[in-house]
Amino acid sequence: MKPRTPPRPARSGVAILLLSLLSTLAGEARAQPAEPEAPSGRSSDTAALEEDPLRLPQLPILDLALLPNTQFFTPRPDHAVFDKSLPGYFRVPTTDIFVKLGVAATTHFMESSKRLGTPTWFTTSAIPVEGQDFHDSPGAQAAATANTSDVSLEFRGRTELGPMRLLFNTSFAQADPAFGFHPDYAYAQLGGFVAGFTDSTFADVDAYPKTLDFEGPNALVFSKHAVMRYGHRLNHDEHLRMFLQVAIEQPGANIPTATGPPRDIVPDGVVAWRAEGAWGHVQLAGLVRAVGSQAPGRDDSETVLGIGGNLTGAYHASRRHTFQLGVTGGQGIAAYVNDTGGAHYDAAPDESGSLDAIPLLGAYVGVTYAWMPMLASTATYGWLKLWDRDHRDALGASALRRSQYASLNLVAQPMKGVQLGIEGLWGYNRAINGRSGQAFRGQLTFQYRY
């Protein structure tokens, strides 16, 4: 075995130079002031959260944290959050996954001027008109419910493909005081891709007026169903963020029962453009869908085009003034609108018997004013009209023709998580036959969210 050759001695000049360099660096290090130590009471999880391990962007949108709380649950194209410290989240040991459990108890007491078709939701299309039952019934109607209480479970983390979010949220909201399973969110989000049960891409939750009434204004685009969506950021300006979202969504033609079973040949398609900043946001969305009826014979099945647009936005004039606005219109899109969703206003046979998409146009405006940090009010007005007079035979003479909605509230937040408010509402319903009805409601709401 060949013996190992001993190393050559280093030259004295090189050794002296190296010692001199190390001595200089050590002297500079001693001259630097010591960094302050972290507070002894801070946990490692809290420190990790403060360092923003998920590297999530913070929303520039001014939010007054009034009801509803959908702004916190809806998926964002870039996973942005309202508070980068992620309050209420805790890290799963030995992982980079953060979990948050949320619970809210909400109670409503309501006093209405007459009996409505939806006792706990102020749905203007359900207000009885002349000639219908309960239009002339005397005396007020009282109701109370806690079925809008909700439970949520959320997971956040980072993957090789970008931020990850899993969210499940459910309430028990019904149109009457009874409790029933009412899923609100159940989706997975990976990077800009979203799949699951969530808000339609055609909707804009950031432009929802802050009403205590669960239903909200009549012309509001409000729809939750199965969605597969991709969102892409169009620029890198932190003061003006722009996004483009493309989605296919669960179809669901709403047509009169006498017309035959509904027919959905393709998913609904939505494209939405959005710009946002500290001043607020604006969103423009377009919807295309096929609305059809199924018949036993091939020649009797019909399909019509549903197409619509939704322009929405919120403008924060100051830390006290916020304006919300929405305008939606089209044909065959009634399933997406508050007052007509779940009814039979997408399409119906016209006077010739052919299936025809029903046109509609609606708008709403909301103004929120913060009297002080813990007290705010929101005034809302909505207007909706359908061009369905030619469909009277299929829809019925008392079907919705036009409606109006107005509300005004005062909401206090005496401490974090607690909201107590009072709201007054007015609604007007006009049928195809020209008969109308109106109703008033007073509502008291309490919520504690953890």
XYZ file of C-alpha atoms in Angstrom:
450
model
C 0.000 0.000 0.000
C 1.439 3.312 -1.007
C 2.005 5.653 1.984
C 0.069 8.978 2.035
C 2.159 12.009 1.081
C 2.277 14.600 3.873
C 0.871 18.036 2.926
C 3.223 20.750 1.912
C 3.755 23.547 4.441
C 1.975 26.806 3.498
C 4.114 29.692 2.521
C 4.674 32.185 5.346
C 3.503 35.174 3.251
C 0.082 33.610 2.555
C -0.392 32.702 6.224
C 0.372 36.234 7.379
C -2.075 37.732 4.846
C -4.857 35.349 5.922
C -4.338 36.075 9.631
C -4.395 39.798 8.927
C -7.721 39.522 7.019
C -9.398 37.470 9.780
C -8.228 39.935 12.403
C -9.726 42.855 10.455
C -13.123 41.100 10.055
C -13.216 40.205 13.734
C -12.568 43.811 14.687
C -15.418 45.063 12.464
C -17.756 42.464 13.933
C -16.979 43.610 17.482
C -17.673 47.209 16.444
C -21.249 46.422 15.256
C -24.045 46.843 17.846
C -25.761 43.664 18.960
C -29.212 42.983 17.496
C -32.084 43.203 19.990
C -33.473 39.918 21.192
C -37.041 38.881 20.480
C -39.503 39.346 23.363
C -39.379 36.372 25.651
C -43.156 35.896 25.671
C -43.544 35.551 21.895
C -44.194 32.024 20.669
C -42.405 30.556 17.683
C -45.701 30.294 15.759
C -46.455 33.980 16.368
C -42.983 34.956 15.203
C -43.387 32.836 12.078
C -46.708 34.477 11.289
C -45.238 37.951 11.731
C -42.544 37.030 9.221
C -45.351 36.152 6.763
C -44.197 32.633 5.856
C -46.994 32.340 3.275
C -45.889 35.582 1.600
C -49.495 36.554 0.882
C -50.310 39.990 -0.553
C -52.521 42.301 1.479
C -55.735 43.609 -0.025
C -55.691 47.363 -0.665
C -59.474 47.434 -0.319
C -60.826 49.358 2.648
C -63.252 47.016 4.400
C -65.522 48.168 7.206
C -66.095 44.572 8.371
C -69.886 44.787 8.394
C -72.207 41.914 7.573
C -72.064 39.868 5.428
C -68.667 38.213 5.882
C -68.376 36.739 2.397
C -65.420 39.024 1.621
C -63.272 36.929 3.950
C -64.340 33.574 2.486
C -64.416 34.184 -1.260
C -61.284 33.090 -3.206
C -58.949 35.819 -4.469
C -56.948 35.386 -7.710
C -53.671 36.008 -5.862
C -54.721 34.649 -2.426
C -54.663 38.173 -0.945
C -55.819 38.627 2.650
C -57.161 41.561 4.661
C -54.630 41.071 7.475
C -51.163 39.665 6.745
C -50.680 38.595 10.363
C -53.300 35.878 9.692
C -55.175 36.301 12.989
C -56.646 33.110 14.366
C -54.444 30.772 12.305
C -52.158 28.219 13.933
C -49.407 26.134 12.407
C -49.768 22.355 12.201
C -46.692 21.017 14.049
C -43.753 19.958 11.848
C -45.502 21.341 8.715
C -45.894 24.611 6.839
C -49.699 24.307 6.887
C -51.799 26.849 8.792
C -55.333 26.095 10.014
C -58.156 28.359 11.112
C -61.476 27.377 12.671
C -64.253 29.961 12.534
C -67.646 29.994 14.238
C -70.333 32.673 14.129
C -73.624 32.798 16.014
C -76.115 35.135 14.319
C -79.642 35.930 15.482
C -82.311 37.966 13.656
C -85.619 39.293 14.984
C -87.976 40.595 12.278
C -91.307 42.433 12.253
C -93.041 42.663 8.838
C -96.090 44.644 7.801
C -97.679 41.566 6.215
C -97.116 37.869 5.710
C -94.406 37.280 3.078
C -93.579 34.220 1.005
C -90.108 34.209 2.585
C -90.556 34.936 6.322
C -86.834 35.374 7.138
C -85.527 36.714 3.802
C -86.811 40.013 2.446
C -87.365 38.837 -1.136
C -89.296 41.518 -2.995
C -90.590 39.127 -5.681
C -92.279 37.154 -2.864
C -94.378 40.149 -1.699
C -98.044 39.303 -2.431
C -99.786 41.517 -4.983
C -103.471 42.414 -5.276
C -105.552 39.306 -5.756
C -103.024 36.980 -4.102
C -103.346 35.432 -0.648
C -102.264 37.593 2.313
C -102.138 40.825 0.318
C -104.980 42.256 2.404
C -104.297 40.281 5.582
C -104.352 42.618 8.610
C -101.718 42.880 11.291
C -97.935 42.594 11.404
C -96.022 39.338 11.272
C -93.113 38.571 13.616
C -90.331 36.071 12.965
C -86.982 35.162 14.493
C -84.182 32.874 13.405
C -80.574 31.982 14.101
C -80.142 29.835 11.006
C -77.638 32.197 9.364
C -75.052 31.111 11.962
C -72.080 29.472 10.257
C -69.017 27.287 10.793
C -65.815 27.366 8.721
C -62.588 25.389 8.481
C -59.672 26.745 6.443
C -56.220 25.467 5.499
C -53.437 27.603 4.008
C -49.944 26.758 2.890
C -47.408 26.979 0.094
C -46.596 24.396 -2.551
C -44.296 24.118 -5.547
C -47.168 25.444 -7.673
C -47.879 28.449 -5.456
C -50.117 29.252 -2.471
C -52.675 26.658 -1.420
C -56.053 27.205 0.236
C -58.783 24.770 1.249
C -61.973 26.246 2.683
C -65.225 24.782 3.921
C -67.959 27.094 5.198
C -71.579 26.314 5.864
C -74.520 28.087 7.403
C -78.051 26.854 8.046
C -79.890 29.745 6.386
C -83.391 29.106 5.059
C -86.197 31.308 3.782
C -88.140 30.360 6.946
C -87.035 30.037 10.591
C -86.236 26.320 10.256
C -82.655 25.024 10.214
C -81.298 23.208 7.181
C -77.930 22.532 5.622
C -76.955 25.579 3.532
C -73.440 25.135 2.056
C -71.694 28.413 1.311
C -68.142 27.400 0.336
C -66.292 24.145 -0.284
C -63.367 24.748 -2.620
C -59.693 24.145 -3.234
C -57.395 26.831 -4.597
C -53.908 26.200 -5.892
C -52.125 29.218 -7.312
C -54.614 30.940 -9.615
C -56.742 27.808 -10.094
C -60.000 27.356 -8.150
C -62.304 24.338 -8.160
C -65.282 23.638 -5.947
C -68.444 25.242 -4.598
C -68.049 29.012 -4.375
C -69.299 32.380 -5.652
C -69.931 32.624 -9.362
C -67.265 34.482 -11.316
C -70.155 36.607 -12.610
C -70.710 37.950 -9.064
C -68.696 40.540 -7.126
C -68.907 40.141 -3.348
C -66.808 43.263 -2.720
C -69.596 45.364 -4.241
C -72.338 43.904 -2.043
C -74.009 46.582 0.102
C -73.640 45.848 3.820
C -77.236 44.880 4.600
C -78.320 43.025 7.719
C -81.007 41.353 5.620
C -79.624 38.029 4.383
C -81.204 38.397 0.940
C -79.831 41.809 -0.031
C -81.020 44.050 -2.907
C -83.224 42.587 -5.637
C -80.852 43.296 -8.564
C -77.762 41.824 -6.882
C -75.948 39.044 -8.788
C -75.760 36.330 -6.143
C -75.083 32.743 -7.142
C -73.020 29.951 -5.577
C -72.469 26.672 -7.369
C -69.765 24.394 -8.743
C -67.013 26.445 -10.390
C -63.748 25.715 -12.183
C -61.843 28.963 -12.624
C -58.415 30.332 -13.483
C -57.328 33.829 -12.516
C -54.257 35.611 -13.852
C -52.751 38.899 -12.754
C -52.228 41.253 -15.676
C -49.699 43.672 -14.180
C -47.194 44.165 -11.370
C -48.255 47.604 -10.125
C -48.982 47.438 -6.391
C -51.160 50.573 -6.543
C -53.399 49.339 -9.389
C -53.789 45.573 -9.508
C -55.573 44.095 -12.544
C -56.806 40.523 -13.026
C -58.467 38.407 -15.681
C -60.561 35.393 -14.674
C -61.996 32.703 -16.943
C -64.405 30.051 -15.673
C -66.778 27.271 -16.556
C -69.620 26.912 -14.086
C -72.496 24.655 -13.167
C -75.438 25.140 -15.542
C -79.011 25.181 -14.344
C -81.790 26.387 -16.630
C -84.778 27.828 -14.773
C -87.870 27.439 -16.963
C -91.599 26.958 -16.231
C -92.531 23.431 -15.213
C -95.188 23.173 -17.938
C -92.496 23.768 -20.573
C -90.818 20.470 -19.742
C -87.666 19.413 -17.903
C -84.766 21.875 -18.245
C -81.981 20.971 -20.625
C -78.333 21.976 -20.069
C -76.112 21.028 -22.996
C -72.905 22.850 -21.927
C -71.554 24.496 -18.743
C -72.032 28.214 -18.284
C -69.010 30.303 -19.312
C -67.824 33.478 -17.557
C -65.020 35.965 -18.229
C -64.298 38.755 -15.727
C -61.842 41.674 -15.704
C -61.066 43.449 -12.451
C -58.976 46.424 -11.310
C -58.455 47.328 -7.656
C -56.487 49.681 -5.453
C -56.702 51.626 -2.231
C -59.461 53.722 -3.859
C -61.690 50.657 -4.328
C -62.295 48.404 -7.313
C -64.233 47.954 -10.552
C -65.214 44.678 -12.209
C -66.746 43.861 -15.590
C -68.003 40.303 -16.160
C -69.670 38.579 -19.096
C -71.792 35.426 -19.030
C -72.762 33.026 -21.826
C -75.047 30.038 -21.281
C -77.406 27.688 -23.097
C -80.949 27.521 -21.699
C -83.068 24.688 -22.987
C -86.091 22.480 -22.482
C -86.094 18.710 -22.893
C -88.925 16.924 -24.706
C -89.551 13.244 -25.529
C -89.220 13.917 -29.247
C -86.035 15.176 -30.865
C -87.767 17.907 -32.819
C -89.550 19.296 -29.738
C -86.440 20.054 -27.655
C -85.380 23.701 -27.751
C -82.323 25.677 -26.667
C -81.886 29.454 -26.566
C -78.892 31.670 -25.922
C -78.429 33.286 -22.521
C -76.002 36.191 -22.468
C -75.419 39.012 -19.998
C -73.052 41.519 -18.459
C -72.440 42.703 -14.904
C -70.642 45.968 -14.107
C -69.876 46.413 -10.412
C -67.583 48.372 -8.158
C -66.908 50.078 -4.846
C -65.361 53.481 -4.321
C -63.855 54.555 -1.012
C -64.205 58.326 -1.028
C -62.609 58.415 2.416
C -62.217 56.201 5.446
C -65.826 57.081 6.249
C -67.571 57.039 2.860
C -67.904 53.955 0.675
C -70.135 53.650 -2.405
C -71.209 50.312 -3.915
C -72.776 50.007 -7.354
C -73.972 47.221 -9.617
C -75.661 47.134 -13.029
C -76.604 43.866 -14.686
C -78.531 43.073 -17.845
C -79.049 40.449 -20.508
C -81.345 37.610 -21.451
C -81.621 34.133 -20.002
C -79.578 35.046 -16.911
C -82.320 35.296 -14.263
C -80.864 32.331 -12.335
C -77.945 34.555 -11.286
C -80.021 37.473 -9.943
C -81.347 37.718 -6.383
C -85.023 38.363 -7.044
C -85.350 35.792 -9.835
C -82.870 33.079 -8.842
C -84.531 29.736 -8.217
C -87.706 30.798 -10.062
C -88.654 30.211 -13.718
C -87.492 33.396 -15.415
C -84.550 32.267 -17.584
C -86.760 31.411 -20.550
C -90.368 30.578 -21.309
C -92.600 29.950 -24.339
C -93.787 33.154 -26.006
C -97.174 33.727 -27.615
C -96.223 31.552 -30.580
C -95.216 28.668 -28.287
C -91.474 28.884 -29.004
C -88.990 28.953 -26.142
C -87.684 32.510 -25.691
C -84.952 33.880 -23.397
C -86.423 36.526 -21.061
C -84.586 39.892 -21.013
C -83.955 41.677 -17.721
C -82.191 44.794 -16.457
C -81.365 45.712 -12.879
C -79.245 48.062 -10.827
C -78.496 48.837 -7.196
C -76.529 51.422 -5.255
C -75.304 51.363 -1.668
C -73.706 54.052 0.504
C -71.856 53.181 3.718
C -70.975 55.932 6.181
C -68.839 55.295 9.267
C -70.020 57.628 12.034
C -67.083 56.507 14.144
C -64.744 53.469 14.158
C -67.345 51.345 15.951
C -70.548 52.665 14.346
C -71.632 52.723 10.681
C -74.748 52.921 8.495
C -75.548 51.633 5.006
C -78.362 52.845 2.750
C -79.295 50.649 -0.243
C -81.682 50.932 -3.185
C -82.317 48.372 -5.936
C -84.453 48.260 -9.089
C -85.206 45.301 -11.382
C -87.357 44.838 -14.484
C -88.195 41.847 -16.694
C -89.602 42.003 -20.240
C -91.867 38.990 -19.826
C -95.295 40.238 -20.882
C -95.216 37.987 -23.956
C -94.727 34.997 -21.628
C -97.803 35.596 -19.498
C -99.497 32.323 -20.425
C -96.468 30.261 -19.348
C -95.448 32.257 -16.268
C -98.864 33.288 -14.960
C -100.503 36.702 -14.654
C -99.038 37.275 -11.161
C -95.422 36.596 -12.228
C -92.787 39.237 -11.520
C -92.643 42.189 -13.876
C -90.788 44.802 -11.828
C -89.543 45.227 -8.250
C -87.862 47.760 -5.964
C -85.866 47.342 -2.747
C -84.652 49.854 -0.135
C -82.946 49.488 3.231
C -81.245 51.620 5.889
C -79.359 50.318 8.904
C -77.220 51.268 11.876
C -74.573 48.744 12.977
C -72.349 48.916 16.063
C -69.167 46.964 16.741
C -68.527 47.394 20.480
C -65.658 44.883 20.404
C -63.863 42.662 17.921
C -66.130 39.932 16.614
C -69.353 41.476 17.931
C -71.910 43.245 15.739
C -75.298 44.588 16.781
C -77.552 46.350 14.302
C -81.027 47.539 13.424
C -82.405 47.861 9.883
C -85.527 49.106 8.163
C -86.596 47.675 4.773
C -89.170 48.464 2.091
C -90.067 46.408 -0.954
C -92.350 46.768 -3.977
C -93.530 44.025 -6.319
C -95.412 44.573 -9.608
C -96.828 41.646 -11.588
C -97.317 41.135 -15.323
C -101.030 41.937 -14.978
C -100.200 45.372 -13.518
C -101.233 44.563 -9.957
C -98.771 45.421 -7.210
C -97.966 45.082 -3.531
C -95.528 46.509 -1.032
C -94.230 45.596 2.409
C -92.143 47.007 5.251
C -89.881 45.239 7.697
C -87.874 46.138 10.791
C -84.990 43.871 11.736
C -82.728 43.518 14.772
C -79.512 41.499 14.334
C -76.809 40.282 16.699
C -73.679 38.378 15.710
C -70.626 37.107 17.522
C -67.857 35.716 15.328
C -64.821 33.837 16.600
